[in-house]
Coordinates of C-alpha atoms in Angstrom, one line a residue:
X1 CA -71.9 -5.2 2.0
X2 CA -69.7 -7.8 3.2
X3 CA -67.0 -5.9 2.6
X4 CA -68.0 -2.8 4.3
X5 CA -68.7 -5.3 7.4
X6 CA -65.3 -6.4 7.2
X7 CA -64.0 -3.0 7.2
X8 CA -66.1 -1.7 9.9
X9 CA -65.0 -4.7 12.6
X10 CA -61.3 -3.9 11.3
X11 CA -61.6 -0.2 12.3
X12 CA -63.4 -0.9 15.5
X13 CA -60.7 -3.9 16.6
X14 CA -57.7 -1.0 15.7
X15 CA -59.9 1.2 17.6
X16 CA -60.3 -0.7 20.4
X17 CA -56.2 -2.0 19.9
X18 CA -55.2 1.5 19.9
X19 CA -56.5 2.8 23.1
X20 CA -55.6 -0.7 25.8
X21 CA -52.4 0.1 23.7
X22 CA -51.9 4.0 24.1
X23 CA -53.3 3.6 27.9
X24 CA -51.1 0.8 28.7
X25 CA -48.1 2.6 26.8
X26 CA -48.7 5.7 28.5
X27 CA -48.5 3.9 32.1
X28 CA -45.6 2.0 30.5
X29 CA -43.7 4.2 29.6
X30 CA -44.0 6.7 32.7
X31 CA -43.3 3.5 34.8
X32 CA -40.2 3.2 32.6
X33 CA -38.7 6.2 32.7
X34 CA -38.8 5.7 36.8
X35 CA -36.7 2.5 36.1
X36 CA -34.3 3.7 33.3
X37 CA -30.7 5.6 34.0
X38 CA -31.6 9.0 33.8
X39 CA -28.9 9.3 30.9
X40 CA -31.7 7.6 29.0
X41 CA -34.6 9.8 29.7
X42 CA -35.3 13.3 28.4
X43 CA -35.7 16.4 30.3
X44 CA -37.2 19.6 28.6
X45 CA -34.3 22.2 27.5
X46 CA -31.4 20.0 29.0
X47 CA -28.9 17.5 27.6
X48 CA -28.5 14.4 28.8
X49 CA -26.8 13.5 32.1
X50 CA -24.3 10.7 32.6
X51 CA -25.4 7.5 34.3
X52 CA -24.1 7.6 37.2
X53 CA -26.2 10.2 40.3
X54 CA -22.1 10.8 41.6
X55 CA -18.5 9.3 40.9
X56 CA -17.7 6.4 42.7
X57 CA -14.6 7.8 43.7
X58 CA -13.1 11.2 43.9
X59 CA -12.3 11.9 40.0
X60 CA -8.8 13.4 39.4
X61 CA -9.4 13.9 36.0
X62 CA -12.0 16.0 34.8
X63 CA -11.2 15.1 31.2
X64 CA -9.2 12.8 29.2
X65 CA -7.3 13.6 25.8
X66 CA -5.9 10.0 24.1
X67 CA -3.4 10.4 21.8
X68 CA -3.9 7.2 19.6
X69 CA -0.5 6.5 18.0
X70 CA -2.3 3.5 15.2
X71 CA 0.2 0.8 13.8
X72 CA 2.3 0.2 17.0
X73 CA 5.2 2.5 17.6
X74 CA 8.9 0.6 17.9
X75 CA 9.5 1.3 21.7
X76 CA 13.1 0.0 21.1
X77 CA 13.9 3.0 19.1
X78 CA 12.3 5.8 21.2
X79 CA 12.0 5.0 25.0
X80 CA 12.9 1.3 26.0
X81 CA 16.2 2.2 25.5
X82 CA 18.3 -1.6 24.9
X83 CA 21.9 -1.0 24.7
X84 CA 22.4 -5.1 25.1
X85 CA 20.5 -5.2 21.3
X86 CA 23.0 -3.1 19.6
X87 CA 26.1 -5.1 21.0
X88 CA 24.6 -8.3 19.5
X89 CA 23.2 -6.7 16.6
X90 CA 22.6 -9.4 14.2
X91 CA 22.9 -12.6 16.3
X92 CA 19.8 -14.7 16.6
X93 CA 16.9 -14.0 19.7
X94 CA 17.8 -16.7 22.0
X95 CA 15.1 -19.3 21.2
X96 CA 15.0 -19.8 25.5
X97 CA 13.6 -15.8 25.1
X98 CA 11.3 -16.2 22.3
X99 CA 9.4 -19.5 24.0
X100 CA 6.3 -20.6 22.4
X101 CA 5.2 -16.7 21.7
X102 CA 2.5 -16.8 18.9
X103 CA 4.4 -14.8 15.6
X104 CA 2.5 -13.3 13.1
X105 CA 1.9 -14.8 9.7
X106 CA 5.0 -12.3 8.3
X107 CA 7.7 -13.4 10.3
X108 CA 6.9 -16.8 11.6
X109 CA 8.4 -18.1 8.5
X110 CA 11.8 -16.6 8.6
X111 CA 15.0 -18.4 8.7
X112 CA 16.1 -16.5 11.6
X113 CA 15.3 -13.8 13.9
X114 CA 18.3 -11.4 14.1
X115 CA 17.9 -9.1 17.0
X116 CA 18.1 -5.3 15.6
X117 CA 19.9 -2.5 17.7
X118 CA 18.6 0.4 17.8
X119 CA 19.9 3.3 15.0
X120 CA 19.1 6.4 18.0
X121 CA 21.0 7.2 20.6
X122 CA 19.7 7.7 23.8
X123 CA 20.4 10.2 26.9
X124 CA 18.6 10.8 30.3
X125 CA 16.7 13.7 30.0
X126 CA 15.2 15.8 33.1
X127 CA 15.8 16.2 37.3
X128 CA 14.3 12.3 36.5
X129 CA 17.0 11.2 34.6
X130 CA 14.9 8.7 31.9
X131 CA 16.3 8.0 29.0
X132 CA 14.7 9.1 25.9
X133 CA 15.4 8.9 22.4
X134 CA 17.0 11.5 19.7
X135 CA 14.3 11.2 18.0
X136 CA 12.0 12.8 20.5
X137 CA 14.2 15.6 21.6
X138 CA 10.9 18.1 22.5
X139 CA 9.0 15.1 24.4
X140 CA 12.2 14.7 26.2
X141 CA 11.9 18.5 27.5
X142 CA 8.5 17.4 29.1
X143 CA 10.1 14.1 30.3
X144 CA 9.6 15.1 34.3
X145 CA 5.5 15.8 33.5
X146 CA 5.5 12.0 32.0
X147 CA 4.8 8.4 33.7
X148 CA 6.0 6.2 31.6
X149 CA 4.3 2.6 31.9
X150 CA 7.3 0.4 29.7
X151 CA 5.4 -3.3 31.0
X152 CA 2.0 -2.9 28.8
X153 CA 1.2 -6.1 26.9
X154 CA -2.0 -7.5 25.0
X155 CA -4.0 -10.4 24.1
X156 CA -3.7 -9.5 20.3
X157 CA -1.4 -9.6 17.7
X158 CA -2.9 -8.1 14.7
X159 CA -3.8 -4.3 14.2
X160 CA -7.7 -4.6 14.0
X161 CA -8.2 -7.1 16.9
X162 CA -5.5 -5.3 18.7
X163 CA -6.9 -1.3 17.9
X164 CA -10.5 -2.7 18.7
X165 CA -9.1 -4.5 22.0
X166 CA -7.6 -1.6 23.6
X167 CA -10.5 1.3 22.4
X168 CA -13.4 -1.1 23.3
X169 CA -12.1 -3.9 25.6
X170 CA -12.9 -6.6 23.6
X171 CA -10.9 -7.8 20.3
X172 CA -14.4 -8.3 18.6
X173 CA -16.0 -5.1 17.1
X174 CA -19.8 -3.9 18.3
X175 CA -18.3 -3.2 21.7
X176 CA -19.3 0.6 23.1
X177 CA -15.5 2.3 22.8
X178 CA -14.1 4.2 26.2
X179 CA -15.0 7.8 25.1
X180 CA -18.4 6.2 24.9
X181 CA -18.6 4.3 28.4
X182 CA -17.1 7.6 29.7
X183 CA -19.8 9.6 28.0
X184 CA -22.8 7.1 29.6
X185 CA -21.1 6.9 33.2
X186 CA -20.3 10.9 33.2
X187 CA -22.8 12.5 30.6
X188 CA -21.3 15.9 29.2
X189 CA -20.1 19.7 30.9
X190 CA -20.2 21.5 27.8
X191 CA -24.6 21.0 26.1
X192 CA -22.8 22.4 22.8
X193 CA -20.5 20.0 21.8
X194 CA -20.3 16.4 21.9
X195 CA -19.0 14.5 25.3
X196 CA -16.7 12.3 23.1
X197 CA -15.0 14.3 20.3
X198 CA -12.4 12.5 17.3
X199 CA -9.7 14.0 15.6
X200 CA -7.7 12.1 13.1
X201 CA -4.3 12.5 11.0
X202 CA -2.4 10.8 8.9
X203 CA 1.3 10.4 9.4
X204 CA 4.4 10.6 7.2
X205 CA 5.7 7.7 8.3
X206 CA 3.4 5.3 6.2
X207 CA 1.0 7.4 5.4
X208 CA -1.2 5.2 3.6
X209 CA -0.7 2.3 5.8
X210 CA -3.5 0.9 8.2
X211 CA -7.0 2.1 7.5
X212 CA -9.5 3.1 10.8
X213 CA -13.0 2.5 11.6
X214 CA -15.9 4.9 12.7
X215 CA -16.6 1.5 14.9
X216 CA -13.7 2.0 17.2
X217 CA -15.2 5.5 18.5
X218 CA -18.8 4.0 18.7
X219 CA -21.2 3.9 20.7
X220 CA -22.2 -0.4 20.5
X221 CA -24.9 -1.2 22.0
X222 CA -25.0 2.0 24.5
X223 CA -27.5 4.9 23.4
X224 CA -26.2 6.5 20.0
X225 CA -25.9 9.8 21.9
X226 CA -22.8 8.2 23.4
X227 CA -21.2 7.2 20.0
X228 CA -17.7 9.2 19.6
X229 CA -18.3 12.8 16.9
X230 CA -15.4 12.9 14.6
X231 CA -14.3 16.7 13.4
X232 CA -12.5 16.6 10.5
X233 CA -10.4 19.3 8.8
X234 CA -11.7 21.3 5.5
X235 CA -15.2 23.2 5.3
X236 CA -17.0 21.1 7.3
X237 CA -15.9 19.5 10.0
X238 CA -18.9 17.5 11.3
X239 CA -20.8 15.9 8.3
X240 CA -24.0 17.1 8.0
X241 CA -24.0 19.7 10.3
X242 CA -24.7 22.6 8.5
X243 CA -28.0 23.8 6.2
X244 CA -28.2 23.3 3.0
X245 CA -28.7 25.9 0.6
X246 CA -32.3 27.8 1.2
X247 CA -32.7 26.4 4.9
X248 CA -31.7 29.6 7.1
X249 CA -31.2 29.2 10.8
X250 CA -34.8 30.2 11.7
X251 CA -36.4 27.5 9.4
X252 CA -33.8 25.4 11.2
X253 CA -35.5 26.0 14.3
X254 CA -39.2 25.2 13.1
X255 CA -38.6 22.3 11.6
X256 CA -36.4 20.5 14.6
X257 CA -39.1 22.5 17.2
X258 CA -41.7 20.1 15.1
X259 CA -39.2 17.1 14.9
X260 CA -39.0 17.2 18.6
X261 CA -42.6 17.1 19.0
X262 CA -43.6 14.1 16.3
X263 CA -40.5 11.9 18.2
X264 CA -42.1 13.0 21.7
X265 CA -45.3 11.6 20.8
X266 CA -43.1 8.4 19.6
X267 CA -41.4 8.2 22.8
X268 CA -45.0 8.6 24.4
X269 CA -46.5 5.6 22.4
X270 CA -43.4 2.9 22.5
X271 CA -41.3 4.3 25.2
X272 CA -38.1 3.2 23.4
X273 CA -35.4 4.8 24.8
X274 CA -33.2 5.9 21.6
X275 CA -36.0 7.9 20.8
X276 CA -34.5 9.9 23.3
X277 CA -31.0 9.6 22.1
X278 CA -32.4 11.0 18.7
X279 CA -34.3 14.0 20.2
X280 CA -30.7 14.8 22.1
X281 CA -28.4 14.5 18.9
X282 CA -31.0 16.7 16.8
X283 CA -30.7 19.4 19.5
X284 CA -27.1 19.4 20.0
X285 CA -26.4 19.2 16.1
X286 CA -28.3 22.7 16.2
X287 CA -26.3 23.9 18.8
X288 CA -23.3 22.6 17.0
X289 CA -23.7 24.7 14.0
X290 CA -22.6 27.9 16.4
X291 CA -19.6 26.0 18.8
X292 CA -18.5 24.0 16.2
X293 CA -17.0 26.9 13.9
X294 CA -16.0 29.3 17.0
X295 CA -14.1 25.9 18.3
X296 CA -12.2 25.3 14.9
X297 CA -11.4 28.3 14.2
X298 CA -7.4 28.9 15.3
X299 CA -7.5 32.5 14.1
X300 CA -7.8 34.2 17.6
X301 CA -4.0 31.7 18.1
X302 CA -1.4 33.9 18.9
X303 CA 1.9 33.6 17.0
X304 CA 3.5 32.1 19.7
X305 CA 1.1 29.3 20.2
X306 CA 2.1 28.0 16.6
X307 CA 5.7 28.5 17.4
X308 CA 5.1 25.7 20.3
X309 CA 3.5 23.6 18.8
X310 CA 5.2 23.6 15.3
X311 CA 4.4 25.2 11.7
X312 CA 1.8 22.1 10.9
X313 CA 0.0 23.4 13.7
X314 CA -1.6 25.6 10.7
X315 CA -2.1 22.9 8.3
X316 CA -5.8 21.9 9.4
X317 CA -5.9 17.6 9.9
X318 CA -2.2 17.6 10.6
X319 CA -1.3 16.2 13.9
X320 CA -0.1 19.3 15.6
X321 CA -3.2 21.3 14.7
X322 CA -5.4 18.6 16.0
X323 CA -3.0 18.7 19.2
X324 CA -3.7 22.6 19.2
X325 CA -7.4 21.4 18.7
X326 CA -7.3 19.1 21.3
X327 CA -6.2 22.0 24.1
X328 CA -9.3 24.2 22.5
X329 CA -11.6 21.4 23.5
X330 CA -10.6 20.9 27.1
X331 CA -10.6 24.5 27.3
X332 CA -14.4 23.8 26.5
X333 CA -14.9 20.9 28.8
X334 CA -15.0 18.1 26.2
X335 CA -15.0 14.9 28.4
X336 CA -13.2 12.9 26.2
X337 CA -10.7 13.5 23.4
X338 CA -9.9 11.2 21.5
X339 CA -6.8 11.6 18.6
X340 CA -5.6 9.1 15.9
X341 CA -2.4 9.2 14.2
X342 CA -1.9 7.2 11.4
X343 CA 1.2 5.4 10.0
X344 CA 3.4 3.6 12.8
X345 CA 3.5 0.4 10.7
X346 CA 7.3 -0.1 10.5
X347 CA 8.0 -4.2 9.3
X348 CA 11.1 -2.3 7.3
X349 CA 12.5 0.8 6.6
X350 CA 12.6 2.2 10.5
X351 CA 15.6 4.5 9.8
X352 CA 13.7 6.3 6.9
X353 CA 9.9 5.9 8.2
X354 CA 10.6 6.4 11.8
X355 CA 12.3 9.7 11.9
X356 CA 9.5 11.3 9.6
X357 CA 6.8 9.5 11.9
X358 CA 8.3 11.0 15.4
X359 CA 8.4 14.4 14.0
X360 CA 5.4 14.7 13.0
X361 CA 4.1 13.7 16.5
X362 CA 7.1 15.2 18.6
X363 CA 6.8 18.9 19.5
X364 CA 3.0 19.3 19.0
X365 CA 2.4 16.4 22.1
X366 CA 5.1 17.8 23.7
X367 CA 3.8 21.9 23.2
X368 CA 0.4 19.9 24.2
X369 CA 1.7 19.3 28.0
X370 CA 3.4 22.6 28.0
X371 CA 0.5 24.4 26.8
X372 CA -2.3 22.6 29.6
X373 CA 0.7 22.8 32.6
X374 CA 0.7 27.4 31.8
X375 CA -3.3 27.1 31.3
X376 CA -3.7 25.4 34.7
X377 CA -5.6 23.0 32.9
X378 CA -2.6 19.9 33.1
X379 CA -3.9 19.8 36.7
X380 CA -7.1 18.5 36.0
X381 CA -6.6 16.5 32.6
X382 CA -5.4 13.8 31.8
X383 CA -3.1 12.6 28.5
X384 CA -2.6 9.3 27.7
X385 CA -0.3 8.7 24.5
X386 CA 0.5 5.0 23.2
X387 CA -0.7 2.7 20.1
X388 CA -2.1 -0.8 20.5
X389 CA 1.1 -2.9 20.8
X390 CA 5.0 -2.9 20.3
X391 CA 7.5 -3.9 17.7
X392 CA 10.2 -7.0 17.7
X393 CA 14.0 -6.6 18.8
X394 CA 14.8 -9.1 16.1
X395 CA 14.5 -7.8 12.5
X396 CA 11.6 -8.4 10.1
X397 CA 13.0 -8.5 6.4
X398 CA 16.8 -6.5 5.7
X399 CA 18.6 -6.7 8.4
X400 CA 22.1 -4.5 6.8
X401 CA 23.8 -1.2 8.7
X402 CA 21.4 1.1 6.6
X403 CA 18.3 -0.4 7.1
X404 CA 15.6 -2.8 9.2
X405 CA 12.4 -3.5 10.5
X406 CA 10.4 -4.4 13.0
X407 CA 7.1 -7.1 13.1
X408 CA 4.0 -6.9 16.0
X409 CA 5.0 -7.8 19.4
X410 CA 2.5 -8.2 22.0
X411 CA 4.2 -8.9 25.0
X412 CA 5.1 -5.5 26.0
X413 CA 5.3 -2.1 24.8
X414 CA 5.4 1.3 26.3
X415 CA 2.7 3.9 27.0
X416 CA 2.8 7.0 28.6
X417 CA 0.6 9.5 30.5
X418 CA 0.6 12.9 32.5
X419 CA -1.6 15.1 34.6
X420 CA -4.4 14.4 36.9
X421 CA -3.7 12.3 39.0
X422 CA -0.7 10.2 38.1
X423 CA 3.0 10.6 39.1
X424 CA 5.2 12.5 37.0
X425 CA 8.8 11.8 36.4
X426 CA 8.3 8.4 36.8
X427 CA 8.5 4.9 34.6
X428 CA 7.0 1.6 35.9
X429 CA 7.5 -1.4 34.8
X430 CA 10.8 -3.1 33.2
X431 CA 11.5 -5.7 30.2
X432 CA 14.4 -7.8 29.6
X433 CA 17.4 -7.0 27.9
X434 CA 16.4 -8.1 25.1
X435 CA 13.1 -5.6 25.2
X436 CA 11.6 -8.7 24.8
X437 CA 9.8 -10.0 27.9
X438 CA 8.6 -8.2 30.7
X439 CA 10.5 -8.1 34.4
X440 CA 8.7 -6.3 36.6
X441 CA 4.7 -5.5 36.8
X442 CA 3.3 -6.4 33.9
X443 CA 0.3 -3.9 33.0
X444 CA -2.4 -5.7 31.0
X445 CA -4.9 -3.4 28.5
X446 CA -7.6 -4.2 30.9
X447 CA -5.2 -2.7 33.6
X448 CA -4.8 0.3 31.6
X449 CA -8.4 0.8 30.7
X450 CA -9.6 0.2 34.5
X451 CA -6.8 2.8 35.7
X452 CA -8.2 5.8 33.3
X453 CA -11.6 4.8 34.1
X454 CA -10.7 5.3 37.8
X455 CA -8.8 8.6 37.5
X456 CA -12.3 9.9 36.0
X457 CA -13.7 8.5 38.9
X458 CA -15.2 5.6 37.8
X459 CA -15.3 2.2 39.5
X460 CA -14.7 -0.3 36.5
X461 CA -16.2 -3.2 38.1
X462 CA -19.8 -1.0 38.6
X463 CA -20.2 0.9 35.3
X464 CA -22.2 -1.7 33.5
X465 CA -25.3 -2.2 30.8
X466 CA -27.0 -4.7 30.2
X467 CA -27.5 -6.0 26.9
X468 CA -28.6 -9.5 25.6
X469 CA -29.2 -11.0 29.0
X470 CA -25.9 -10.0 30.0
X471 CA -24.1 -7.0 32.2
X472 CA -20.8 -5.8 30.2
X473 CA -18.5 -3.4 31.4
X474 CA -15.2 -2.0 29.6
X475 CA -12.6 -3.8 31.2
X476 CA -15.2 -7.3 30.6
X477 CA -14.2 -9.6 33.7
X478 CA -10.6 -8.4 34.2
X479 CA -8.5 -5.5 35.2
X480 CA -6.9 -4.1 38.1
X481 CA -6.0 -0.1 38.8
X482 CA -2.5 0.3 38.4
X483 CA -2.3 2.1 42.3
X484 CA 1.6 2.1 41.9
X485 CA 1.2 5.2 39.3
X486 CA -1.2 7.1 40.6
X487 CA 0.1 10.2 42.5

């Protein structure tokens, strides 16, 4: 008897617990949803919208495609063109130029640091006469669509602080990444594929060299529906996206219809906003299944296409055909797309790793201008192409007439960009001789990450979340929009 007693008061306390708590909940959570960003609450038959009610500016971009060039291209050797460092090829970097620069663990022991002319020759290329190296001789072509920023430096000298720094703004991972913030502040124009879309290749260069991290395309501590989708090449491009065997398209439907109505209830009890983020990623996993093949598919290319952008344009996960890729998805109105390429990790060997490395990235980037400019899609996209730091001038390892290398270097590097938005035929920015220390306007990541964020129409300082007490942002506390570039 006792026991039943027990019993009996337990079930009337849940009883009792379970309606102050669904009543409360249920005026909690419609309270909430009048408080949260509308990206975080559901609407019946429609995706998620971004943030933000309106820009904060006039966007000039309507999409972004960031070619990710991971291990730190040698801008000595392709467009900081140094003829000083092949006359004194050999002699020691002036100690006066190297100051107190932090060197990485590899070369801060080295007897000497013999500066290292470049192997290329250079010429000016276009009605904007920049110089550009023989090893790019289709970028080159493009050269008056390009802005060339040749002052960008970093806070890091490492590859996983320094990757992590210039995707996510911070050098610590569990940062949201900037296909992510874009994806809060902007939400999606296309309900059947993912806002923030990852491609990745690996280069010839080094091609087993630095490894990458889902991390650097996630979402951190925004909702998950904001975390970056990466499509890979082979049968299935998103994992997990299609039905397993006996599961037809139909059955599909029920049991996500059903889903949708258990985490609604959820969402009605706890009022926890990733509940929504899940209800969203089911739904536009179903829709995935149809845009998802019809988007990979490149056999409705013309031959001609391929010719532009190059014969690995048909070797699916090659760098060209994610290029070719990339084009398919602004086509679509994918807000943000990111590409990685694999393999710039030259410490030695630059004259037989290099070559190898810049044609496999060459022609396809270059086709990739040509191809948005004749789709009148150049216009209202814009392509940012750079890695996440530079290489020496003086010579890590061998230093001989056959061969050298290059360590990490910080303190400035080049990017580039074209379309919306910024001015073409153009290069800002100028380092020393010695294309070792910057000259002239010095453009921090920050800078760079509060400049894209702008052309999008984005005010960098206001797109925040708040998270642990705190408000963070992209660009953290810093970064100014680089007005000089903008057209």
């Amino acid at each position: 008897m006792g026991n039943e007693k027990e019993i009996d008061k337990l079930n009337n306390n849940m009883n009792r617990r379970h309606f102050l708590s669904k009543t409360s909940l249920g005026l909690g959570a419609a309270a909430l949803a009048s408080l949260l960003p509308k990206s975080m609450v559901s609407r019946e038959g429609e995706g998620l919208d971004g943030m933000l009610d309106s820009p904060h500016l006039i966007p000039k971009a309507k999409r972004i495609i960031y070619l990710f060039q991971s291990g730190g291209p040698s801008q000595q050797d392709m467009f900081d063109y140094k003829p000083r460092l092949r006359e004194l090829h050999g002699d020691d970097l002036p100690p006066s130029v190297r100051g107190d620069q932090r060197l990485t663990g590899m070369t801060a022991n080295q007897d000497g640091f013999p500066l290292a002319g470049s192997h290329y020759d250079f010429k000016r290329h276009g009605d904007s006469g920049i110089y550009v190296s023989e090893l790019m001789p289709h970028t080159a072509e493009v050269v008056d669509e390009l802005c060339f920023i040749k002052s960008v430096y970093t806070d890091a000298i490492n590859h996983d602080p320094a990757i992590t720094f210039i995707q996510t703004g911070s050098q610590q991972a569990g940062r949201p990444s900037m296909g992510s913030w874009i994806s809060y502040g902007l939400g999606s124009d296309n309900e059947n594929l993912p806002a923030f879309s990852v491609l990745i290749s690996r280069g010839s260069g080094r091609p087993f060299d630095q490894p990458l991290y889902s991390r650097l395309w996630g979402n951190g501590f925004l909702p998950s529906l904001h975390q970056g989708v990466q499509f890979r090449s082979g049968k299935d491009p998103v994992l997990n996206l299609n039905n397993p065997p006996g599961v037809n398209k139909m059955s599909r439907r029920n049991m996500l219809s059903k889903l949708k109505d258990l985490n609604q209830l959820h969402l009605n009890r706890f009022g926890d906003p990733e509940i929504t983020s899940r209800i969203s990623q089911y739904e536009m996993a179903y829709r995935m299944q149809t845009s998802v093949p019809e988007t990979m598919d490149l056999s409705d290319e013309p031959d001609w296409v391929f010719d532009m952008y190059g014969e690995d344009a048909k070797k699916p996960g090659t760098y060209a055909a994610n290029c070719l890729l990339a084009r398919r998805l602004a086509e679509r109105d994918v807000k943000f797309i990111q590409l990685y390429h694999m393999g710039w990790d030259q410490h030695n060997g630059i004259p037989e790793q290099l070559p190898l490395q810049c044609k496999d990235i060459d022609q396809a980037s270059a086709a990739l201008i040509k191809d948005l400019k004749q789709r009148g899609l150049l216009d209202e996209t814009l392509v940012v192409w750079g890695g996440e730091f530079g290489r020496t001038s003086y010579c890590q390892g061998e230093l001989s007439k056959q061969t050298y290398g290059r360590d990490h270097h910080p303190r400035c590097f080049t990017m580039w960009m074209a379309g919306a938005g910024v001015k073409a035929g153009f290069e800002y920015g100028k380092t020393d001789e010695f294309g070792y220390n910057i000259l002239e306007n010095p453009v921090h990541i920050h800078d760079i990450q509060a400049t894209i964020l702008h052309l999008m129409g984005i005010d960098h300082e206001k797109l925040t979340y708040k998270h642990q007490g705190r408000r963070f942002r992209l660009t953290d506390v810093h970064g100014q929009v680089v007005e000089d570039i903008l057209a």
